[in-house]
Amino acid sequence: MCGIIGLLKLNESDSGIHDIVEGLKRLEYRGYDSWGYASINSSGIVMEKKIGRITKATFNHPASIIIGHTRWATHGNVTEANAHPHLDCNNQIAIVHNGIIENYLELREQLIKEGHTFKSQTDSEVVTHLFEKLQGDLFERAKQIAPMLRGSFSLVIMDARYSDQLVAIKNESPLAIGIAEKEAIFASDPLAFIDQTDDAIFLTEGDIALAKKSGNKITFEFFNYLTNNSVTKQSTKLDWKNQKIELGEYKHYMLKEIVEQPVVMRQGMNLDSAQDLANEMHNKKVIAIGCGTARHSAVIGKHILNKIAKFPLEVMMAHEFSYFVDEIDKDTVILAVSQSGETADVMECVRKAKKRGLKIISIVNVPSSSLARDSNKVFYTNCGPEIAVASTKAFSNQILAFYLIAFALSGEIKKQKIESVIGMLDKNISYFDLKAREIAEYLKNKVHVYILGKGVNFPIALEGALKLKEISYIHAEGMPSGELKHGTLALIEHGVPVILICPTDYTYHDSISNGLETKARGAYLIGISDKPHPSFNMWIQLPELSKEDEILYPLLETIPLQLIAYYTALALGRDVDKPRNLAKSVTVK
Ligand code: M6R
């Protein structure tokens, strides 16, 4: 994963290092185990690397060229030596890298034979030694080195002997350049330069970019090493509306993002886009792909499309898609679902599907993401930035998108029904909050939690379990309740918490029976339903929906489960927004 940034300013400035650190903080969602930066001053490269969260830079000298990195470890432990930037043997060249260099071992072996000394265990360090080894200006060396590398990478490189320029290489991992009046900012995500400019150039696969001070301006040159041609690039205006990140009165982004869902859902009522996607899907075979929470929303989408529009949707985990793509009919449409639009597994599917000539449509939150740019049609969930690693509001708006698409496919958009459910959320959110706190008190001392549901409620159970696992570190399993007696029931004993999602929809009676089977074995049963049941030890009451609208229950079930996960993690003193071992945007395979 990792976030990289590089700044080239026309004039030296006291604020350059500070700006880089602030930019890095906005990229911290991409990885947060260690961080670092390097700049050039009169005596050469000055570098600082630290383990843990991004704090403050120790150095504050005037600088016009600085690179920075926030890491999610792939190759090598979390140590200062493995944190980026990485220097060459003479401390003249510094690089930052996002991605994985697959052939690093053979490159490293060769470079060691030639006398280079490696200071880290990372795959990235080979790049800095390759720049040391080769001759020519930075741009020329980048053109020679890029084709030697295999894997996914975005790289920003500086050389103390060329202190008027920065070079970047992009293959598969994202990289944008913010163009401001007197500076250029390279970054994994334009969010890093939200305070500086709304003008951006997005690099595409195989691009090498040179930014250079030239008189009183910064000039750019682009070359594509995959096509072996010079290229010209146009800048795009970014729309920063709804993109500000403020925590406000909240203790954690996760809680803020849960609570703001009714507002965000209203922002996501994009009926025209739903119609556009429905038109692309009509009479076609559609395969939805996604990972984690986004895949859960696609599985819910499968049930929603089936019930509302009798539309058969196939869902695949993005990381499994490669094994099927060659056999997929060329007329098939791929529906990619992703909050970030940068998830490596999803982007790999998209590349492979495109290569096979398949059409790509997507449900995506980040408007400037690679997925949004690579899709034929996009439904923007319009949630604004989701900062907490645990996805909450993006999930609700992905489900919302599926409802709208299903309505569009069925020919009758029931906008008011959705609005009325959102109104119910407004009214009930404080009650859900209260109940979730009580339930968290029970769960916080438990080792295992089972969350059960049937039909459309089963993927909601999966999502509830994922939330609980990733932020509380309690083992939680989401299951179709009908599956219990085929094995898992053996694990139920006295006091084991079982959360049963059982609204009075088409699954109600079977779900209650399955809940009773766990209760008979000592389970502590927590019901999420509009109807009480004597077997419930605790109960979160959902608002009641009419028979005709029962397929909308998932919109009501989600927030209680998110709040249960939040308060359980809080009670256990976990780092709710940045759980261990994870990153928000998973940009490596
Ligand atoms: O950005 P994406 O929606 O593609 O991310 C997919 C998953 O990595 C993500 O949903 C992950 O499962 C969340 N941390 C879950 O809360």
Coordinates of C-alpha atoms and ligand atoms in Angstrom, one line a residue:
M1 CA 0.0 0.0 0.0
C2 CA 1.9 3.1 1.2
G3 CA 1.5 6.7 0.4
I4 CA 4.2 8.6 -1.5
I5 CA 4.6 12.3 -2.1
G6 CA 7.2 14.6 -3.7
L7 CA 7.4 18.4 -3.8
L8 CA 9.3 20.6 -6.2
K9 CA 9.1 24.3 -5.4
L10 CA 10.4 27.1 -7.6
N11 CA 11.9 28.8 -4.6
E12 CA 13.2 27.4 -1.4
S13 CA 10.7 27.8 1.4
D14 CA 10.6 27.3 5.1
S15 CA 7.3 25.6 4.9
G16 CA 8.3 22.9 2.4
I17 CA 9.0 20.1 4.9
H18 CA 6.0 21.0 6.9
D19 CA 3.8 20.8 3.7
I20 CA 5.2 17.4 3.0
V21 CA 4.4 16.1 6.5
E22 CA 0.8 17.6 6.2
G23 CA 0.4 15.9 2.8
L24 CA 1.6 12.6 4.3
K25 CA -1.0 12.8 7.1
R26 CA -3.6 12.9 4.4
L27 CA -2.1 9.8 2.9
E28 CA -1.8 8.0 6.2
Y29 CA -4.9 5.9 5.4
R30 CA -2.7 4.0 2.9
G31 CA -0.4 2.7 5.6
Y32 CA 0.7 3.9 9.0
D33 CA 3.5 1.7 10.5
S34 CA 6.3 4.1 9.8
W35 CA 7.1 7.3 7.8
G36 CA 9.9 9.4 6.5
Y37 CA 11.0 12.3 4.3
A38 CA 14.1 13.5 2.6
S39 CA 15.1 17.0 1.3
I40 CA 18.1 18.5 -0.3
N41 CA 20.1 21.3 1.3
S42 CA 23.6 22.7 0.6
S43 CA 25.3 19.7 2.1
G44 CA 23.3 17.1 0.3
I45 CA 20.4 14.9 1.3
V46 CA 18.9 15.4 4.7
M47 CA 16.6 12.5 5.8
E48 CA 14.5 11.5 8.8
K49 CA 12.6 8.2 9.3
K50 CA 10.4 7.2 12.2
I51 CA 8.4 4.3 13.3
G52 CA 4.7 4.8 14.2
R53 CA 2.2 7.5 13.4
I54 CA 3.1 10.6 11.6
T55 CA 4.0 13.4 14.0
K56 CA 6.2 16.4 13.3
A57 CA 9.4 16.8 11.3
T58 CA 12.6 17.4 13.3
F59 CA 14.2 19.4 10.5
N60 CA 13.0 22.7 9.3
H61 CA 15.5 24.0 6.9
P62 CA 14.5 25.9 3.7
A63 CA 14.0 23.5 0.9
S64 CA 12.6 23.4 -2.6
I65 CA 12.7 19.6 -3.2
I66 CA 11.4 17.1 -0.7
I67 CA 10.0 13.5 -0.9
G68 CA 8.0 11.7 1.7
H69 CA 6.5 8.3 2.5
T70 CA 4.0 6.6 4.8
R71 CA 4.5 2.8 5.0
W72 CA 2.4 -0.3 5.2
A73 CA 5.1 -3.0 5.4
T74 CA 5.2 -5.7 2.7
H75 CA 8.9 -6.6 2.4
G76 CA 10.8 -6.3 5.7
N77 CA 9.7 -5.6 9.3
V78 CA 8.5 -2.3 10.6
T79 CA 11.9 -0.8 11.3
E80 CA 13.5 2.6 10.7
A81 CA 15.9 1.0 8.2
N82 CA 12.9 -0.4 6.2
A83 CA 11.0 2.9 6.3
H84 CA 11.3 5.1 3.2
P85 CA 13.0 7.1 1.7
H86 CA 15.9 4.8 0.7
L87 CA 19.3 6.2 -0.2
D88 CA 22.0 4.9 -2.5
C89 CA 25.6 4.1 -1.2
N90 CA 26.7 7.7 -1.6
N91 CA 23.7 9.3 0.0
Q92 CA 23.0 11.3 -3.1
I93 CA 19.9 9.7 -4.4
A94 CA 16.7 9.1 -2.5
I95 CA 13.5 7.3 -3.6
V96 CA 10.1 6.6 -2.2
H97 CA 8.0 3.7 -3.5
N98 CA 4.5 2.4 -3.4
G99 CA 3.8 -1.1 -4.7
I100 CA 5.9 -4.3 -5.0
I101 CA 8.9 -4.9 -7.2
E102 CA 8.5 -8.5 -7.9
N103 CA 12.0 -9.2 -9.4
Y104 CA 13.8 -7.4 -6.6
L105 CA 15.7 -10.4 -5.4
E106 CA 17.5 -11.0 -8.7
L107 CA 18.2 -7.2 -9.0
R108 CA 19.5 -7.1 -5.5
E109 CA 21.8 -10.1 -5.9
Q110 CA 23.3 -8.5 -9.0
L111 CA 23.7 -5.1 -7.4
I112 CA 25.4 -6.7 -4.3
K113 CA 27.8 -8.5 -6.6
E114 CA 28.7 -5.2 -8.2
G115 CA 29.6 -3.8 -4.8
H116 CA 26.4 -2.0 -3.6
T117 CA 25.6 -2.1 0.1
F118 CA 22.0 -2.5 1.1
K119 CA 20.7 -1.1 4.3
S120 CA 17.2 -2.4 4.3
Q121 CA 15.2 -5.6 3.7
T122 CA 12.8 -3.9 1.3
D123 CA 12.2 -4.6 -2.4
S124 CA 12.2 -0.8 -3.0
E125 CA 15.9 -0.2 -2.2
V126 CA 17.0 -1.8 -5.5
V127 CA 15.7 1.2 -7.3
T128 CA 17.9 3.7 -5.6
H129 CA 21.0 1.5 -6.3
L130 CA 20.0 1.2 -10.0
F131 CA 19.9 5.0 -10.2
E132 CA 23.3 5.1 -8.6
K133 CA 24.7 2.5 -11.1
L134 CA 23.5 4.1 -14.3
Q135 CA 24.7 7.2 -16.0
G136 CA 22.8 10.2 -17.4
D137 CA 20.4 12.8 -16.1
L138 CA 17.5 11.6 -13.9
F139 CA 15.0 11.4 -16.7
E140 CA 17.3 9.3 -18.9
R141 CA 18.1 6.9 -16.1
A142 CA 14.4 6.5 -15.3
K143 CA 13.8 5.6 -18.9
Q144 CA 16.4 2.9 -18.7
I145 CA 15.4 1.6 -15.2
A146 CA 11.6 1.4 -15.5
P147 CA 11.7 -1.5 -18.0
M148 CA 14.0 -3.5 -15.7
L149 CA 11.3 -3.5 -13.0
R150 CA 8.5 -6.0 -12.7
G151 CA 5.5 -5.6 -10.5
S152 CA 3.4 -2.6 -9.4
F153 CA 5.1 0.6 -8.6
S154 CA 4.9 4.3 -8.3
L155 CA 8.2 5.9 -7.5
V156 CA 9.4 9.4 -6.9
I157 CA 13.2 10.0 -7.2
M158 CA 15.5 12.8 -6.2
D159 CA 19.2 13.2 -6.8
A160 CA 21.3 15.8 -4.9
R161 CA 23.3 16.5 -8.1
Y162 CA 20.1 17.5 -9.9
S163 CA 18.5 19.6 -7.2
D164 CA 16.2 21.4 -9.7
Q165 CA 14.2 18.4 -10.6
L166 CA 12.1 15.4 -9.5
V167 CA 11.3 12.3 -11.5
A168 CA 8.5 9.8 -11.1
I169 CA 7.6 6.5 -12.6
K170 CA 4.2 4.9 -12.6
N171 CA 3.1 1.3 -13.3
E172 CA -0.2 0.0 -11.8
S173 CA 0.1 1.9 -8.4
P174 CA -1.6 5.3 -8.7
L175 CA 0.3 8.6 -9.0
A176 CA -1.0 12.2 -9.7
I177 CA 0.8 15.5 -10.1
G178 CA -0.7 18.6 -8.5
I179 CA 0.1 21.7 -10.6
A180 CA 0.2 24.9 -8.5
E181 CA 1.6 28.3 -9.6
K182 CA 5.1 27.8 -8.1
E183 CA 5.2 24.2 -7.3
A184 CA 4.5 20.7 -8.4
I185 CA 3.4 17.9 -6.0
F186 CA 3.5 14.3 -6.9
A187 CA 1.3 12.1 -4.7
S188 CA -0.4 8.7 -4.5
D189 CA -3.7 10.5 -4.0
P190 CA -4.7 14.1 -5.0
L191 CA -6.1 14.5 -1.5
A192 CA -2.5 15.1 -0.4
F193 CA -2.5 18.4 -2.3
I194 CA -6.0 19.5 -1.6
D195 CA -4.7 22.7 0.1
Q196 CA -2.4 23.6 -2.7
T197 CA -4.2 23.1 -6.0
D198 CA -7.2 21.6 -7.8
D199 CA -5.2 21.2 -11.0
A200 CA -3.9 17.6 -11.5
I201 CA -2.3 15.4 -14.1
F202 CA -3.0 11.7 -13.6
L203 CA -0.1 9.4 -14.8
T204 CA -1.1 6.3 -16.6
E205 CA 0.6 2.9 -16.9
G206 CA 4.2 3.2 -18.0
D207 CA 4.4 7.0 -17.6
I208 CA 7.7 8.6 -16.5
A209 CA 7.4 12.3 -15.5
L210 CA 10.1 14.9 -15.1
A211 CA 9.3 18.1 -13.3
K212 CA 12.0 20.7 -13.6
K213 CA 12.6 24.3 -12.5
S214 CA 13.0 26.4 -15.7
G215 CA 13.5 30.2 -15.1
N216 CA 10.4 31.4 -13.3
K217 CA 8.3 28.3 -13.9
I218 CA 8.2 24.5 -13.5
T219 CA 8.1 22.6 -16.7
F220 CA 7.1 19.0 -17.3
E221 CA 8.2 16.3 -19.7
F222 CA 6.5 12.9 -20.1
F223 CA 7.7 9.6 -21.6
N224 CA 5.9 6.3 -21.7
Y225 CA 8.3 3.4 -21.3
L226 CA 5.7 0.8 -22.4
T227 CA 5.1 2.4 -25.7
N228 CA 8.6 3.9 -25.9
N229 CA 7.2 7.3 -26.9
S230 CA 7.2 10.9 -25.5
V231 CA 3.7 11.8 -24.4
T232 CA 1.8 15.0 -23.7
K233 CA -0.6 15.1 -20.7
Q234 CA -3.5 17.4 -20.0
S235 CA -4.4 18.5 -16.5
T236 CA -7.9 18.0 -15.1
K237 CA -9.8 20.2 -12.7
L238 CA -10.6 18.4 -9.5
D239 CA -13.8 19.0 -7.7
W240 CA -13.0 19.3 -4.0
K241 CA -16.6 19.8 -3.1
N242 CA -17.5 17.5 -0.1
Q243 CA -13.8 16.5 0.1
K244 CA -12.9 18.3 3.3
I245 CA -11.8 16.1 6.2
E246 CA -12.9 17.3 9.6
L247 CA -13.4 15.3 12.7
G248 CA -15.5 18.0 14.4
E249 CA -17.0 17.0 17.7
Y250 CA -16.3 13.3 17.3
K251 CA -13.7 11.2 19.0
H252 CA -13.1 9.0 16.0
Y253 CA -13.7 9.2 12.2
M254 CA -15.5 5.9 12.4
L255 CA -18.2 7.2 14.7
K256 CA -18.6 10.4 12.7
E257 CA -18.9 8.4 9.5
I258 CA -21.5 6.1 11.0
V259 CA -23.6 9.0 12.4
E260 CA -23.5 11.0 9.2
Q261 CA -25.0 8.2 7.2
P262 CA -28.5 9.5 6.8
V263 CA -27.1 12.8 5.4
V264 CA -24.6 11.0 3.2
M265 CA -27.3 8.6 1.9
R266 CA -29.3 11.6 0.7
Q267 CA -26.2 12.8 -1.1
G268 CA -26.0 9.4 -2.8
M269 CA -29.5 9.4 -4.4
N270 CA -28.0 9.6 -7.8
L271 CA -31.0 8.5 -10.0
D272 CA -29.5 9.4 -13.4
S273 CA -26.4 7.4 -12.7
A274 CA -28.5 4.4 -11.5
Q275 CA -30.4 4.6 -14.8
D276 CA -27.1 4.8 -16.8
L277 CA -25.8 1.6 -15.1
A278 CA -29.1 -0.1 -15.5
N279 CA -29.0 0.6 -19.2
E280 CA -25.6 -1.0 -19.5
M281 CA -26.7 -4.0 -17.5
H282 CA -30.1 -4.6 -19.3
N283 CA -30.2 -8.0 -20.9
K284 CA -26.5 -8.6 -20.2
K285 CA -24.7 -11.1 -18.0
V286 CA -23.2 -9.0 -15.2
I287 CA -20.4 -10.1 -12.8
A288 CA -19.9 -7.8 -9.8
I289 CA -16.4 -7.8 -8.2
G290 CA -15.0 -6.2 -5.1
C291 CA -13.1 -7.0 -1.9
G292 CA -14.1 -6.9 1.8
T293 CA -16.9 -4.6 2.6
A294 CA -17.4 -3.7 -1.1
R295 CA -17.9 -7.4 -1.9
H296 CA -20.4 -7.7 0.9
S297 CA -22.4 -4.9 -0.6
A298 CA -22.3 -6.7 -4.0
V299 CA -23.6 -9.8 -2.4
I300 CA -26.5 -7.8 -0.9
G301 CA -26.9 -6.2 -4.4
K302 CA -27.3 -9.7 -5.8
H303 CA -30.3 -10.3 -3.4
I304 CA -31.7 -6.8 -4.1
L305 CA -31.5 -7.1 -7.9
N306 CA -33.0 -10.5 -7.7
K307 CA -36.0 -9.5 -5.5
I308 CA -36.7 -6.1 -7.1
A309 CA -35.8 -6.6 -10.7
K310 CA -35.5 -10.4 -11.1
F311 CA -32.1 -9.7 -12.4
P312 CA -29.4 -12.4 -11.9
L313 CA -26.2 -10.9 -10.7
E314 CA -23.0 -13.0 -10.3
V315 CA -20.6 -11.9 -7.6
M316 CA -16.9 -12.8 -7.4
M317 CA -14.1 -11.9 -5.0
A318 CA -11.8 -9.6 -7.0
H319 CA -8.8 -11.7 -6.1
E320 CA -10.4 -14.9 -7.5
F321 CA -11.6 -13.3 -10.7
S322 CA -8.2 -13.8 -12.6
Y323 CA -8.8 -17.5 -12.5
F324 CA -12.1 -17.2 -14.5
V325 CA -11.5 -14.2 -16.7
D326 CA -10.3 -16.1 -19.8
E327 CA -13.5 -18.2 -19.9
I328 CA -15.9 -15.2 -19.5
D329 CA -18.1 -14.5 -22.4
K330 CA -17.0 -11.3 -24.2
D331 CA -20.5 -9.8 -23.9
T332 CA -20.3 -9.8 -20.1
V333 CA -20.3 -6.6 -18.2
I334 CA -18.1 -6.2 -15.1
L335 CA -19.5 -4.2 -12.3
A336 CA -16.6 -3.2 -10.0
V337 CA -17.5 -2.0 -6.5
S338 CA -15.0 0.0 -4.4
Q339 CA -14.8 2.8 -2.0
S340 CA -11.3 3.9 -2.9
G341 CA -11.3 2.9 -6.5
E342 CA -7.6 1.9 -6.0
T343 CA -7.8 -1.6 -4.5
A344 CA -5.1 -3.6 -6.3
D345 CA -7.1 -6.7 -6.6
V346 CA -10.0 -4.8 -8.1
M347 CA -7.8 -2.9 -10.5
E348 CA -6.1 -6.0 -11.7
C349 CA -9.6 -7.5 -12.6
V350 CA -10.4 -4.3 -14.4
R351 CA -7.1 -4.4 -16.4
K352 CA -7.6 -8.1 -17.3
A353 CA -11.3 -7.6 -18.1
K354 CA -10.5 -4.7 -20.4
K355 CA -7.8 -6.7 -22.1
R356 CA -10.5 -9.3 -22.9
G357 CA -12.7 -6.5 -24.3
L358 CA -15.3 -6.5 -21.4
K359 CA -17.2 -3.4 -20.5
I360 CA -16.5 -2.0 -17.0
I361 CA -19.1 -0.2 -15.0
S362 CA -18.5 0.8 -11.4
I363 CA -19.9 1.9 -8.1
V364 CA -17.1 4.0 -6.6
N365 CA -16.6 6.7 -4.0
V366 CA -13.4 8.5 -4.8
P367 CA -14.1 10.5 -8.0
S368 CA -10.5 10.9 -9.1
S369 CA -9.6 7.3 -8.5
S370 CA -8.1 4.9 -11.1
L371 CA -11.3 2.8 -11.1
A372 CA -13.5 5.8 -11.9
R373 CA -11.2 6.8 -14.7
D374 CA -11.0 3.3 -16.1
S375 CA -14.8 2.7 -16.1
N376 CA -17.2 3.1 -19.0
K377 CA -19.9 4.3 -16.7
V378 CA -19.7 5.2 -13.0
F379 CA -22.2 5.5 -10.1
Y380 CA -20.5 7.9 -7.6
T381 CA -21.6 7.0 -4.1
N382 CA -20.8 10.6 -3.2
C383 CA -20.0 10.0 0.5
G384 CA -17.0 12.4 0.8
P385 CA -13.7 11.0 2.1
E386 CA -14.1 8.0 4.2
I387 CA -11.1 8.1 6.6
A388 CA -11.6 5.3 9.2
V389 CA -10.1 2.1 8.0
A390 CA -13.4 0.3 8.7
S391 CA -15.8 1.2 5.9
T392 CA -19.2 2.3 7.0
K393 CA -20.9 5.1 5.1
A394 CA -19.4 3.8 1.8
F395 CA -21.1 0.5 2.4
S396 CA -24.5 2.0 3.0
N397 CA -24.2 4.1 -0.1
Q398 CA -23.1 1.1 -2.2
I399 CA -26.2 -0.8 -1.0
L400 CA -28.2 2.3 -1.8
A401 CA -26.8 2.3 -5.3
F402 CA -27.9 -1.3 -5.8
Y403 CA -31.5 -0.4 -4.7
L404 CA -31.5 2.5 -7.2
I405 CA -30.1 0.3 -10.0
A406 CA -32.6 -2.4 -9.2
F407 CA -35.5 0.1 -9.3
A408 CA -34.2 1.5 -12.6
L409 CA -34.1 -2.1 -14.0
S410 CA -37.6 -2.8 -12.8
G411 CA -38.9 0.4 -14.4
E412 CA -40.2 2.0 -11.2
I413 CA -37.9 4.1 -9.1
K414 CA -39.3 4.1 -5.6
K415 CA -37.4 7.2 -4.4
Q416 CA -39.9 8.1 -1.7
K417 CA -39.7 4.6 -0.1
I418 CA -35.9 5.0 0.3
E419 CA -36.3 8.5 1.6
S420 CA -38.7 7.3 4.2
V421 CA -36.3 4.6 5.4
I422 CA -33.5 7.2 5.6
G423 CA -36.0 9.3 7.8
M424 CA -36.3 6.2 10.1
L425 CA -32.6 6.1 10.5
D426 CA -32.5 9.8 11.5
K427 CA -35.1 9.1 14.2
N428 CA -33.5 5.9 15.5
I429 CA -29.8 6.6 15.4
S430 CA -29.5 7.7 19.1
Y431 CA -31.5 4.7 20.2
F432 CA -29.2 2.4 18.1
D433 CA -26.3 4.1 19.8
L434 CA -27.6 3.4 23.3
K435 CA -28.4 -0.2 22.6
A436 CA -25.0 -0.8 20.9
R437 CA -23.2 0.5 24.0
E438 CA -25.1 -2.0 26.2
I439 CA -24.4 -4.9 23.8
A440 CA -20.7 -3.9 23.6
E441 CA -20.4 -4.3 27.4
Y442 CA -21.4 -7.9 27.0
L443 CA -19.3 -8.6 23.9
K444 CA -16.1 -7.0 25.2
N445 CA -15.1 -10.0 27.3
K446 CA -15.9 -12.6 24.7
V447 CA -13.6 -14.5 22.5
H448 CA -16.0 -15.6 19.8
V449 CA -19.1 -13.9 18.4
Y450 CA -21.5 -15.4 15.8
I451 CA -23.7 -13.2 13.6
L452 CA -26.5 -15.0 11.8
G453 CA -28.8 -14.0 9.0
K454 CA -30.6 -15.6 6.0
G455 CA -31.3 -14.4 2.5
V456 CA -30.4 -10.8 2.1
N457 CA -29.6 -10.6 5.8
F458 CA -26.7 -13.1 5.5
P459 CA -24.3 -10.7 3.7
I460 CA -25.2 -8.1 6.4
A461 CA -24.1 -10.7 9.0
L462 CA -20.8 -11.1 7.1
E463 CA -20.3 -7.3 7.1
G464 CA -21.2 -7.0 10.8
A465 CA -18.7 -9.7 11.6
L466 CA -16.0 -8.1 9.5
K467 CA -16.5 -4.8 11.3
L468 CA -16.2 -6.4 14.7
K469 CA -13.1 -8.4 13.7
E470 CA -11.2 -5.6 12.1
I471 CA -11.5 -3.1 14.9
S472 CA -12.1 -5.1 18.1
Y473 CA -9.8 -8.1 17.2
I474 CA -12.6 -10.4 18.6
H475 CA -13.1 -13.4 16.5
A476 CA -16.5 -12.9 14.7
E477 CA -18.1 -15.1 12.2
G478 CA -21.0 -14.1 9.9
M479 CA -23.0 -17.1 8.8
P480 CA -26.1 -18.1 7.0
S481 CA -28.1 -19.3 9.9
G482 CA -29.3 -22.4 8.0
E483 CA -25.7 -23.5 7.8
L484 CA -25.2 -23.8 11.5
K485 CA -26.4 -27.3 12.0
H486 CA -24.0 -28.5 9.4
G487 CA -21.1 -28.0 11.7
T488 CA -20.7 -24.7 13.5
L489 CA -23.4 -25.5 16.0
A490 CA -20.7 -27.6 17.7
L491 CA -19.0 -24.3 18.9
I492 CA -22.1 -23.0 20.6
E493 CA -21.9 -23.4 24.4
H494 CA -23.1 -21.5 27.5
G495 CA -22.8 -17.7 27.1
V496 CA -21.5 -17.6 23.5
P497 CA -23.0 -14.5 21.9
V498 CA -25.1 -15.0 18.8
I499 CA -26.4 -11.9 17.1
L500 CA -29.5 -12.9 15.0
I501 CA -30.5 -10.6 12.2
C502 CA -34.2 -11.4 11.8
P503 CA -36.5 -8.7 10.6
T504 CA -40.0 -9.8 9.8
D505 CA -39.2 -10.4 6.1
Y506 CA -39.3 -13.6 4.1
T507 CA -36.5 -15.1 6.2
Y508 CA -38.1 -14.4 9.7
H509 CA -39.5 -17.8 10.7
D510 CA -36.5 -19.9 9.6
S511 CA -34.1 -17.4 11.2
I512 CA -36.0 -17.6 14.5
S513 CA -35.9 -21.4 14.4
N514 CA -32.1 -21.3 13.9
G515 CA -31.8 -18.8 16.7
L516 CA -33.7 -21.1 19.0
E517 CA -31.4 -24.0 18.1
T518 CA -28.4 -21.9 19.4
K519 CA -30.4 -20.8 22.4
A520 CA -31.1 -24.5 23.3
R521 CA -27.3 -24.9 23.4
G522 CA -26.7 -22.0 25.8
A523 CA -26.2 -19.1 23.3
Y524 CA -26.7 -15.6 24.6
L525 CA -29.1 -14.4 21.9
I526 CA -29.1 -10.8 20.7
G527 CA -31.9 -10.1 18.3
I528 CA -31.9 -7.4 15.6
S529 CA -35.5 -7.3 14.5
D530 CA -38.6 -5.1 14.4
K531 CA -40.3 -7.8 16.5
P532 CA -39.4 -8.9 20.0
H533 CA -39.0 -12.6 20.8
P534 CA -38.9 -14.3 24.2
S535 CA -35.7 -16.0 23.2
F536 CA -33.8 -12.7 22.9
N537 CA -31.5 -11.9 25.8
M538 CA -31.0 -8.5 24.3
W539 CA -32.8 -6.8 21.5
I540 CA -32.2 -3.9 19.1
Q541 CA -35.6 -2.9 17.8
L542 CA -35.7 -2.0 14.1
P543 CA -38.4 0.2 12.7
E544 CA -41.1 -1.9 11.1
L545 CA -41.5 -1.9 7.3
S546 CA -44.5 -3.1 5.3
K547 CA -44.5 -6.4 3.6
E548 CA -44.1 -4.7 0.2
D549 CA -41.0 -2.9 1.4
E550 CA -39.3 -5.7 3.4
I551 CA -36.3 -5.8 1.0
L552 CA -35.3 -2.4 2.4
Y553 CA -34.5 -3.9 5.9
P554 CA -30.7 -4.0 5.2
L555 CA -30.6 -0.2 5.2
L556 CA -31.8 -0.3 8.8
E557 CA -29.8 -3.3 10.0
T558 CA -26.4 -1.9 9.1
I559 CA -25.9 1.0 11.5
P560 CA -26.7 -1.0 14.7
L561 CA -24.0 -3.6 13.7
Q562 CA -21.5 -0.8 12.9
L563 CA -22.1 0.8 16.3
I564 CA -21.8 -2.6 18.1
A565 CA -18.4 -3.0 16.5
Y566 CA -17.4 0.6 17.3
Y567 CA -18.4 0.5 21.0
T568 CA -16.9 -3.0 21.5
A569 CA -13.5 -1.8 20.1
L570 CA -13.7 1.4 22.2
A571 CA -14.4 -0.6 25.4
L572 CA -11.3 -2.7 24.6
G573 CA -9.2 0.4 24.1
R574 CA -8.4 -0.4 20.4
D575 CA -7.1 2.1 17.9
V576 CA -10.5 2.3 16.3
D577 CA -9.7 4.4 13.2
K578 CA -6.4 2.7 12.5
P579 CA -6.6 -1.0 13.5
R580 CA -3.4 -3.0 13.6
N581 CA -2.0 -4.6 10.4
L582 CA -4.5 -2.9 8.1
A583 CA -4.7 0.1 5.8
K584 CA -7.6 1.9 4.3
S585 CA -6.7 1.4 0.7
V586 CA -5.2 -2.0 -0.2
T587 CA -3.0 -1.1 -3.2
V588 CA -0.9 -4.3 -3.2
K589 CA -2.0 -7.8 -4.2
Ligands
M6R1 O1 -11.6 0.7 -1.3 P1 -12.3 -0.6 -1.4 O2 -13.8 -0.5 -1.2 O3 -12.0 -1.3 -2.7 O4 -11.7 -1.5 -0.3 C1 -12.1 -2.9 -0.2 C2 -11.7 -3.5 1.2 O5 -10.3 -3.4 1.4 C3 -12.4 -2.7 2.3 O6 -13.8 -2.7 2.2 C4 -12.1 -3.4 3.7 O7 -12.6 -4.6 3.7 C5 -12.6 -2.5 4.8 N1 -11.5 -2.2 5.7 C6 -13.6 -3.1 5.6 O8 -14.1 -2.3 6.6

